[in-house]
XYZ file of C-alpha atoms in Angstrom:
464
model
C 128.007 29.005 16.901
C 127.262 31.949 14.502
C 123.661 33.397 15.151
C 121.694 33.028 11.766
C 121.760 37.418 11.772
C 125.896 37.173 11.604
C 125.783 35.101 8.296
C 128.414 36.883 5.663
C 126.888 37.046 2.017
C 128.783 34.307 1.075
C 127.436 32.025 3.993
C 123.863 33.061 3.149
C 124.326 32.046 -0.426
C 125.602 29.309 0.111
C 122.552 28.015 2.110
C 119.645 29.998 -0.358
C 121.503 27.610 -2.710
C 121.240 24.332 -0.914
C 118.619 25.365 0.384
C 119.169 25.028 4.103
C 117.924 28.749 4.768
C 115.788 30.359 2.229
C 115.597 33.871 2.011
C 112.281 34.075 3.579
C 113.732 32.311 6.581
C 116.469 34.284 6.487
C 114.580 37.827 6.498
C 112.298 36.518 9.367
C 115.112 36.270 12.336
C 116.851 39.529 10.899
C 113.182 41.042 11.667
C 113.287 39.886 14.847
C 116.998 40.897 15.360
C 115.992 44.802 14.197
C 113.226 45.117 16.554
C 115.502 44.180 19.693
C 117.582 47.425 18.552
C 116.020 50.017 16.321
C 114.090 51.638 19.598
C 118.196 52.036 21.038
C 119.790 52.961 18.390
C 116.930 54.524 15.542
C 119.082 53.503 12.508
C 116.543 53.600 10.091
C 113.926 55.730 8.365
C 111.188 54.263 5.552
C 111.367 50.133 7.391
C 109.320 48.403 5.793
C 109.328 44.738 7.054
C 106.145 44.061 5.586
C 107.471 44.703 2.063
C 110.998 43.361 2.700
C 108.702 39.840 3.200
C 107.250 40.160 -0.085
C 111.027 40.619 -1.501
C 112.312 37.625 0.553
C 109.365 35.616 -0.771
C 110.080 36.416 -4.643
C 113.998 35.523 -4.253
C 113.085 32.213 -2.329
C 110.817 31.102 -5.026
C 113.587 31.740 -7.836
C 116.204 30.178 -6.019
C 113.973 27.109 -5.282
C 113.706 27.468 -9.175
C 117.683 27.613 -9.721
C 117.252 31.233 -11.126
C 118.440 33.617 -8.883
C 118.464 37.136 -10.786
C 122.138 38.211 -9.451
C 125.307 37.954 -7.340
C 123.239 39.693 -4.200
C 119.778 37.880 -4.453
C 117.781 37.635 -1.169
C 120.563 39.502 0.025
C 118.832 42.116 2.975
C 120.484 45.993 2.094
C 120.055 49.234 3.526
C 120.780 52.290 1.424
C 121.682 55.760 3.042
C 118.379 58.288 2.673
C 120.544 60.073 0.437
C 120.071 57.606 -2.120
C 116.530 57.697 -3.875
C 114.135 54.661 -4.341
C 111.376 55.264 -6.877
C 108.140 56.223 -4.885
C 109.965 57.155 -1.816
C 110.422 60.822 -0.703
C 114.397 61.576 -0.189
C 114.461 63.927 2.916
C 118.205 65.107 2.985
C 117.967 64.092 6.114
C 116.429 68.075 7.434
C 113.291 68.897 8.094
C 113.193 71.473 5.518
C 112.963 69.420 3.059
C 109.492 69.132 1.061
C 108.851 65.374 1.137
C 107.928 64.557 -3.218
C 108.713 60.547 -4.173
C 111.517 59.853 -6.329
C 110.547 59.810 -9.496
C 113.540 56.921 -10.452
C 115.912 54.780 -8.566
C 119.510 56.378 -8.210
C 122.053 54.360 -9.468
C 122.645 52.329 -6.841
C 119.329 51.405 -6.091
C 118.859 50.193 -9.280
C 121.892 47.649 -9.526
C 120.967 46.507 -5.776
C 117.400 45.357 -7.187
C 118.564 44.288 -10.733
C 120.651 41.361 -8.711
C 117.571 40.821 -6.431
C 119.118 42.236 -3.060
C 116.056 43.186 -0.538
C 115.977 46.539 0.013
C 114.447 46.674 3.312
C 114.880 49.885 4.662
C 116.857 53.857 4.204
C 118.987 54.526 6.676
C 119.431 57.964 8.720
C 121.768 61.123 8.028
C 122.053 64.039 9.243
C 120.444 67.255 7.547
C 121.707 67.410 3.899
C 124.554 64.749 4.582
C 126.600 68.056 5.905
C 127.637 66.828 10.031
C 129.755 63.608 11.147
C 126.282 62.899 13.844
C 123.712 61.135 14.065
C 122.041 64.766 14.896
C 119.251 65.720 12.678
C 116.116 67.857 12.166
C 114.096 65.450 10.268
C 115.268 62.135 11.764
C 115.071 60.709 15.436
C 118.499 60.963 16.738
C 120.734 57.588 15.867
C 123.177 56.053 18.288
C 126.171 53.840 18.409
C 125.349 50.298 19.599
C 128.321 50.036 21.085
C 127.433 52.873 23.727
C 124.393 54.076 22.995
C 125.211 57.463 24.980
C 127.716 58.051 22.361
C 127.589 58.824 18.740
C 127.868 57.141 15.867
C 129.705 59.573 13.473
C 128.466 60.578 9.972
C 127.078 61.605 7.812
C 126.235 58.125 7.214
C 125.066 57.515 10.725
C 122.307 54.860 10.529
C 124.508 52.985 7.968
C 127.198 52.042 10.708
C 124.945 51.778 13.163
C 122.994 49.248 11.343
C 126.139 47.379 10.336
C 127.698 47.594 13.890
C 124.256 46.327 15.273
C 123.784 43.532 13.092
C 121.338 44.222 10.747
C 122.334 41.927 7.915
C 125.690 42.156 5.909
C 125.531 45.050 3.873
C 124.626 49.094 3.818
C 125.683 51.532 1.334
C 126.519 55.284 2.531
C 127.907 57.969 0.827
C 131.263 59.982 1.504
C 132.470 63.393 0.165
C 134.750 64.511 3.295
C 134.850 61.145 5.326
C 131.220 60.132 5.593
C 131.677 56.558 5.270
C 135.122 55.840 7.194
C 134.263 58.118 9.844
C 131.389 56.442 11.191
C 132.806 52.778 10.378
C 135.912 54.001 12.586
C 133.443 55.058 15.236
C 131.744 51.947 15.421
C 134.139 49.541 14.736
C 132.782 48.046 11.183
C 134.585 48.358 7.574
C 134.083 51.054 5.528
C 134.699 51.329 2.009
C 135.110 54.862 0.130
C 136.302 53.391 -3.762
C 138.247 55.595 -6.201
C 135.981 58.482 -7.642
C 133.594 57.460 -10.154
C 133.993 53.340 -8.821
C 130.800 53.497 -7.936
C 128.276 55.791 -9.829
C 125.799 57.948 -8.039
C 123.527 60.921 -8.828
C 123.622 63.122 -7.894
C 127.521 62.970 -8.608
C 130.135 66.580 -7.519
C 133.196 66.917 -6.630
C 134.604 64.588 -4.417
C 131.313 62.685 -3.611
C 131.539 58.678 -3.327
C 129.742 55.780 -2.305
C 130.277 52.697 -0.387
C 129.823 49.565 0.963
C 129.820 49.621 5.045
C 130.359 45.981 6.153
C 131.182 44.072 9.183
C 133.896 41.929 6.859
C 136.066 43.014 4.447
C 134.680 40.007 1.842
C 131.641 41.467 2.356
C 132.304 44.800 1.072
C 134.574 43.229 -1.595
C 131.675 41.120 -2.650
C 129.219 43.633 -3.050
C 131.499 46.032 -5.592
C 131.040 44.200 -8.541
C 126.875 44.396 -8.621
C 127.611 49.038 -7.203
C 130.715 49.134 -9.828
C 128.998 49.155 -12.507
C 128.787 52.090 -14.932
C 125.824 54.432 -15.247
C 125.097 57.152 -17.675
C 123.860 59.227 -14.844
C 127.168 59.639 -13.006
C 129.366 61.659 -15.944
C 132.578 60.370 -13.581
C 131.209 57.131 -13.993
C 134.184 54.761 -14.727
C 133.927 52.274 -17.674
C 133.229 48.734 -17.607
C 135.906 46.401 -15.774
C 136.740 42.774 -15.457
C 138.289 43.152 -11.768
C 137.758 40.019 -9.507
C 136.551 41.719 -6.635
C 137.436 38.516 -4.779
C 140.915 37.961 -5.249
C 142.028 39.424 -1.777
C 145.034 37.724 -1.190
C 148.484 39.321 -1.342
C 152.123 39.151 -0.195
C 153.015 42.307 1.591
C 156.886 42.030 1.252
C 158.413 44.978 0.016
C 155.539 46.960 0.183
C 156.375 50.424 1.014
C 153.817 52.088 3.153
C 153.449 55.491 5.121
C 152.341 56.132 8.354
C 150.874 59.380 8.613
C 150.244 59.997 12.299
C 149.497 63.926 12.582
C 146.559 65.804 9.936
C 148.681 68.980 9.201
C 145.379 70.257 10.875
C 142.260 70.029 13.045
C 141.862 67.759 16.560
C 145.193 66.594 18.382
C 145.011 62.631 18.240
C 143.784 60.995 21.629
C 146.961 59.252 22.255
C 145.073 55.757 22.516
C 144.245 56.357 18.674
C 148.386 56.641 17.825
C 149.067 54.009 19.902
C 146.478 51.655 18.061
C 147.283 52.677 14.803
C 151.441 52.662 15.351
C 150.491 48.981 16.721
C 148.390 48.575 13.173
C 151.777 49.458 11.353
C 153.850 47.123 13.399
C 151.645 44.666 12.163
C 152.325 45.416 8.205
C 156.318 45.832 9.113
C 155.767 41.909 10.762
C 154.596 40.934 7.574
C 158.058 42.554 5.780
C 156.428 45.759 4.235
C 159.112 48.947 4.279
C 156.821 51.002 6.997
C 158.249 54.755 6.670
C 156.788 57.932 8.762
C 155.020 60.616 5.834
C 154.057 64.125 6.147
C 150.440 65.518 6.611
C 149.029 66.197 3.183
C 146.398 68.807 4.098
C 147.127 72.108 5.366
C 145.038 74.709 7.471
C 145.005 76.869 4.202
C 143.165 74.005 2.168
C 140.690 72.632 4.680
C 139.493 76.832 5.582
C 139.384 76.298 1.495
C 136.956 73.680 1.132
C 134.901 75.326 4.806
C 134.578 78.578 2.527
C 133.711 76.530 -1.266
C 130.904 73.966 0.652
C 129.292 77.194 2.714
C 128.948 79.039 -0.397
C 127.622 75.848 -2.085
C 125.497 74.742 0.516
C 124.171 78.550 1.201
C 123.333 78.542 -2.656
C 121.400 75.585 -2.261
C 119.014 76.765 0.317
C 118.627 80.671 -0.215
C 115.512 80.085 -2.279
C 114.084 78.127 0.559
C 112.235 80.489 2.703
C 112.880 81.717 5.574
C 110.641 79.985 7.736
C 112.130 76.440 5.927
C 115.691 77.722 6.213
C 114.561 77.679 10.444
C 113.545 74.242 10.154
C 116.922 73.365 9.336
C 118.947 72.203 12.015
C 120.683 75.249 13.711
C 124.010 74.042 13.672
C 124.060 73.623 10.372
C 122.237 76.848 9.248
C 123.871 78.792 11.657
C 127.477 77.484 9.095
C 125.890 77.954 5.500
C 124.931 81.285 6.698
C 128.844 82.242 7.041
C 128.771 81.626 3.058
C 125.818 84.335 2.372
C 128.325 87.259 2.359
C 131.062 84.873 0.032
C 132.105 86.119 -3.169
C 132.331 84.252 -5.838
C 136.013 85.039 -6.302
C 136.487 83.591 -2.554
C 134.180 80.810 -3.297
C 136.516 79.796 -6.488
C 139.558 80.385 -3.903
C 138.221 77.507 -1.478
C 137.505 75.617 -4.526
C 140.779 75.797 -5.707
C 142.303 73.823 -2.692
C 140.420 70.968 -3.392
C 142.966 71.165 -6.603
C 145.713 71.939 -4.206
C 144.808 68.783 -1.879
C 145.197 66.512 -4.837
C 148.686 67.606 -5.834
C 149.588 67.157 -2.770
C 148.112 63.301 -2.241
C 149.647 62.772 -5.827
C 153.007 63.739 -4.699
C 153.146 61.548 -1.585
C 151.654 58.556 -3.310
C 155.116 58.609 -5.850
C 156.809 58.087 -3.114
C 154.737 55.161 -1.333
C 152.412 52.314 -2.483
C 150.010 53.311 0.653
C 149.346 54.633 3.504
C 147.820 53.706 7.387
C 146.704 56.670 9.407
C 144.074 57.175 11.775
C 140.210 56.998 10.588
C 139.741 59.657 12.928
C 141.518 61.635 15.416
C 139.357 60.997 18.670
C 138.003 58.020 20.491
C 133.627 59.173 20.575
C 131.598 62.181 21.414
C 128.558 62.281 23.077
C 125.443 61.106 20.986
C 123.559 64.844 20.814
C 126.421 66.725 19.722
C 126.437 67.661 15.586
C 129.989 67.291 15.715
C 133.496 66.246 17.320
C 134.298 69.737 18.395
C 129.735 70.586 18.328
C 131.214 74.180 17.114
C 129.883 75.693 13.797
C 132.531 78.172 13.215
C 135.081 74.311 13.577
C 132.888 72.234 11.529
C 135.705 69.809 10.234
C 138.391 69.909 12.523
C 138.314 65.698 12.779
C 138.166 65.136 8.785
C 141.972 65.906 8.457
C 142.809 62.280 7.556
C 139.669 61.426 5.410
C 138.707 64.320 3.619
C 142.282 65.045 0.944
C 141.357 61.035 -0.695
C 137.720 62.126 -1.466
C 139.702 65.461 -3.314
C 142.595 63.145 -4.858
C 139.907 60.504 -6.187
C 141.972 58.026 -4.058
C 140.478 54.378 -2.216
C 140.730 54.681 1.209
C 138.953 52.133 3.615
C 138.523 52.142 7.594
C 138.944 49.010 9.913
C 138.810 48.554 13.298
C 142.215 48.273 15.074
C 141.101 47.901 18.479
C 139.306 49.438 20.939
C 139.979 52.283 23.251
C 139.940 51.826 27.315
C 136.250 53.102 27.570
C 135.186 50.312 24.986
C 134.757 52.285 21.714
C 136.111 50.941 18.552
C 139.267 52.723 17.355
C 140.041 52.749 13.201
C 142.588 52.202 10.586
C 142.446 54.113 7.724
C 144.364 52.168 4.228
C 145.021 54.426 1.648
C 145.856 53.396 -1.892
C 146.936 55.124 -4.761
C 144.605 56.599 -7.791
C 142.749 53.047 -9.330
C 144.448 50.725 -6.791
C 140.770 50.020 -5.112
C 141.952 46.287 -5.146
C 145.164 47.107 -3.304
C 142.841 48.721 -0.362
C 140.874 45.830 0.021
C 143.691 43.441 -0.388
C 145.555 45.125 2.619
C 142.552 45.153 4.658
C 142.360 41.995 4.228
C 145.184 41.212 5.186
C 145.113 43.348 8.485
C 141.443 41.586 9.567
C 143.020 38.262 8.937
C 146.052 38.833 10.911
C 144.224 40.111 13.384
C 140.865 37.905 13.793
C 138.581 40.961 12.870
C 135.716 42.116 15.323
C 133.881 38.981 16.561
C 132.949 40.518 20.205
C 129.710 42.781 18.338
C 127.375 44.649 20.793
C 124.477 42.243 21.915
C 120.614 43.628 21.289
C 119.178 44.730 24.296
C 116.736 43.080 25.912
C 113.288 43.161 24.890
């Protein structure tokens, strides 16, 4: 039987509507379900059960009315602290941070509560979004539920956590280098970084996404049309579309799809990662798409670009911070802006350039194939308390070889589990479609979960 906490969005709406499980009802047991787990695995910042009640109330009273504001009402969501909710102080996830409310909900804040989702909680990053870890200065350190002495990648930590642990069907994170696929890869949920601009956010740079981090691929399908749509804020905002977010099904035949086993750069991959991810490929080849071996699309000359362009960013953000708030910041992470003090700004417009560099490159595989499966990431886990795969700063993105070129090319790219590895830690697939094709991502992920039954062995709560 499925515990009430494992409903999809679809199940749950189906029962708000005939009403066999209100809201209320619903938002009760998931209370009890967090508390078994959020001392393990600290997922969460600004939980507020108390008012999540008060939300569940209001939706169960307007669907016992037959007037249910949207596509997601009663629906529990967490959003990544990175994303502001009016009256609620956005700590960047560092302790350096001066802790003022938002004045306005960010974008996607504001579509969650126009369709009456209950936003119930933030959930955990690491200091400015900036480390693949749970690790933070301002936030107690979040784990993976699967092994709770490893980590749950980043930067949206307490996003996958939260997904992998149960805590209703849907959290948003945020992704500029990997930051959603990572940590879904890590801890075996789906991840879902959309074309550039799919979903709007503010603030809104180069590279920077949003997305839905899901147990099931319907679920993150279901929740793009309420995120997709446009806001003034975001000036890459995409206009208005009529896609049907659920029409997943498709016939792979003829499909021609890469396999890109090796980065160009960064971490070796653990050799229980290729083996997963060939086995994911065989998979698509079964189903009769043309499954060819591709090239790396990143080079060490554009990823030491993009390490030089975000520490002269980053150290421009905090050099008016003073000094004794620049110490409060994690020291991994200070101790790597502060290699972009002594940047100039030729150098800095160097690194930038790469990004441009990385997206000719993904533009000029992607005439040759309609997608591509790689590895999410290149190793199985790392221990919970390290800031990093390789807990280095002068190697800070050695393991965002495969991710980090689709946030530069603007492309979809989703993660899905495709196994596990011999010490029990999920192992992920990483679908990558061209320019626009966000439909094609989901519809071969799809296709992959149903093919292969999904996850349905989750990590139970601890006992209480």
């Amino acid at each position: 039987m499925t515990e009430t906490t494992d409903l999809s969005i679809r199940q749950l709406l189906e029962k708000f509507s005939a009403r066999s499980l209100s809201p209320s009802e619903y938002w009760l047991a998931l209370e009890t379900h967090i508390a078994a787990w959020e001392p393990t695995i600290a997922a969460l910042y600004a939980y507020d059960p108390e008012d999540a009640r008060k939300q569940a109330e209001a939706s169960t009273e307007r669907w016992a009315k037959g007037a249910p504001l949207g596509p997601l009402d009663g629906i529990p969501v967490t959003l990544k602290e990175l994303i502001a909710t009016k009256g609620q102080p956005v700590p960047l996830g560092t302790a350096a941070v001066e802790l003022v409310p938002a004045v306005e909900d960010a974008p996607i804040a504001a579509r969650m509560r126009e369709d009456g989702a209950v936003i119930f909680a933030k959930t955990t990053c690491p200091d400015y979004g900036m480390l693949s870890s749970g690790l933070s200065s301002f936030h107690k350190l979040s784990r993976n539920p699967w092994d709770p002495s490893q980590n749950p990648g980043g930067s949206s930590a307490g996003a996958s956590a939260a997904a992998a642990a149960g805590y209703g069907p849907l959290h948003i994170g945020t992704d500029i280098g990997g930051s959603v696929r990572l940590p879904a890869g890590w801890t075996g949920i789906f991840g879902f970084k959309p074309s550039h601009g799919r979903i709007p956010v503010d603030p809104y740079y180069v590279g920077r996404c949003a997305g839905p981090m899901t147990r099931t691929v319907e679920d993150a399908a279901f929740s793009m049309a309420t995120l997709s749509r446009p806001d003034w804020r975001d000036g890459t905002s995409l206009p208005p579309d009529d896609i049907d977010w659920m029409d997943l099904d498709i016939d792979v035949r003829g499909l021609k799809i890469g396999l890109m086993l090796d980065a160009g750069c960064g971490l070796p991959v653990d050799d229980e990662v290729r083996d997963a991810v060939i086995a994911a490929a065989k998979r698509f080849e079964e189903a009769g798409a043309i499954v060819i071996d591709v090239a790396p699309v990143l080079t060490r000359q554009m990823l030491d670009g993009l390490d030089v362009f975000w520490r002269a960013r980053f150290w421009g953000d905090i050099v008016n911070l003073s000094e004794e708030r620049r110490e409060m910041i994690l020291p991994y992470i200070h101790i790597w802006a502060k290699g972009g003090a002594d940047i100039s700004g030729v150098d800095a417009v160097r690194g930038f350039n790469q990004t441009i560099e990385m997206r000719k490159s993904c533009g000029k595989l992607f005439t040759e194939v309609d997608a591509v499966l790689s590895p999410t990431n290149p190793i199985v886990s790392y221990p919970a308390e390290w800031a990093s795969p390789t807990n280095d700063p002068a190697l800070p993105f050695e393991h965002i070889g495969f991710t980090v070129p689709w946030n530069m090319s603007e492309q979809p790219a989703s993660s899905i589990n495709c196994g596990f590895s011999r010490s029990g830690m999920p192992i992920g697939l990483q679908i990558v479609g061209p320019r626009f094709g966000d439909m094609l991502v989901l519809k071969l992920s799809k296709a992959y979960e149903t093919w292969t039954g999904g996850v349905t062995n989750w990590p139970k709560a601890p006992a209480v």
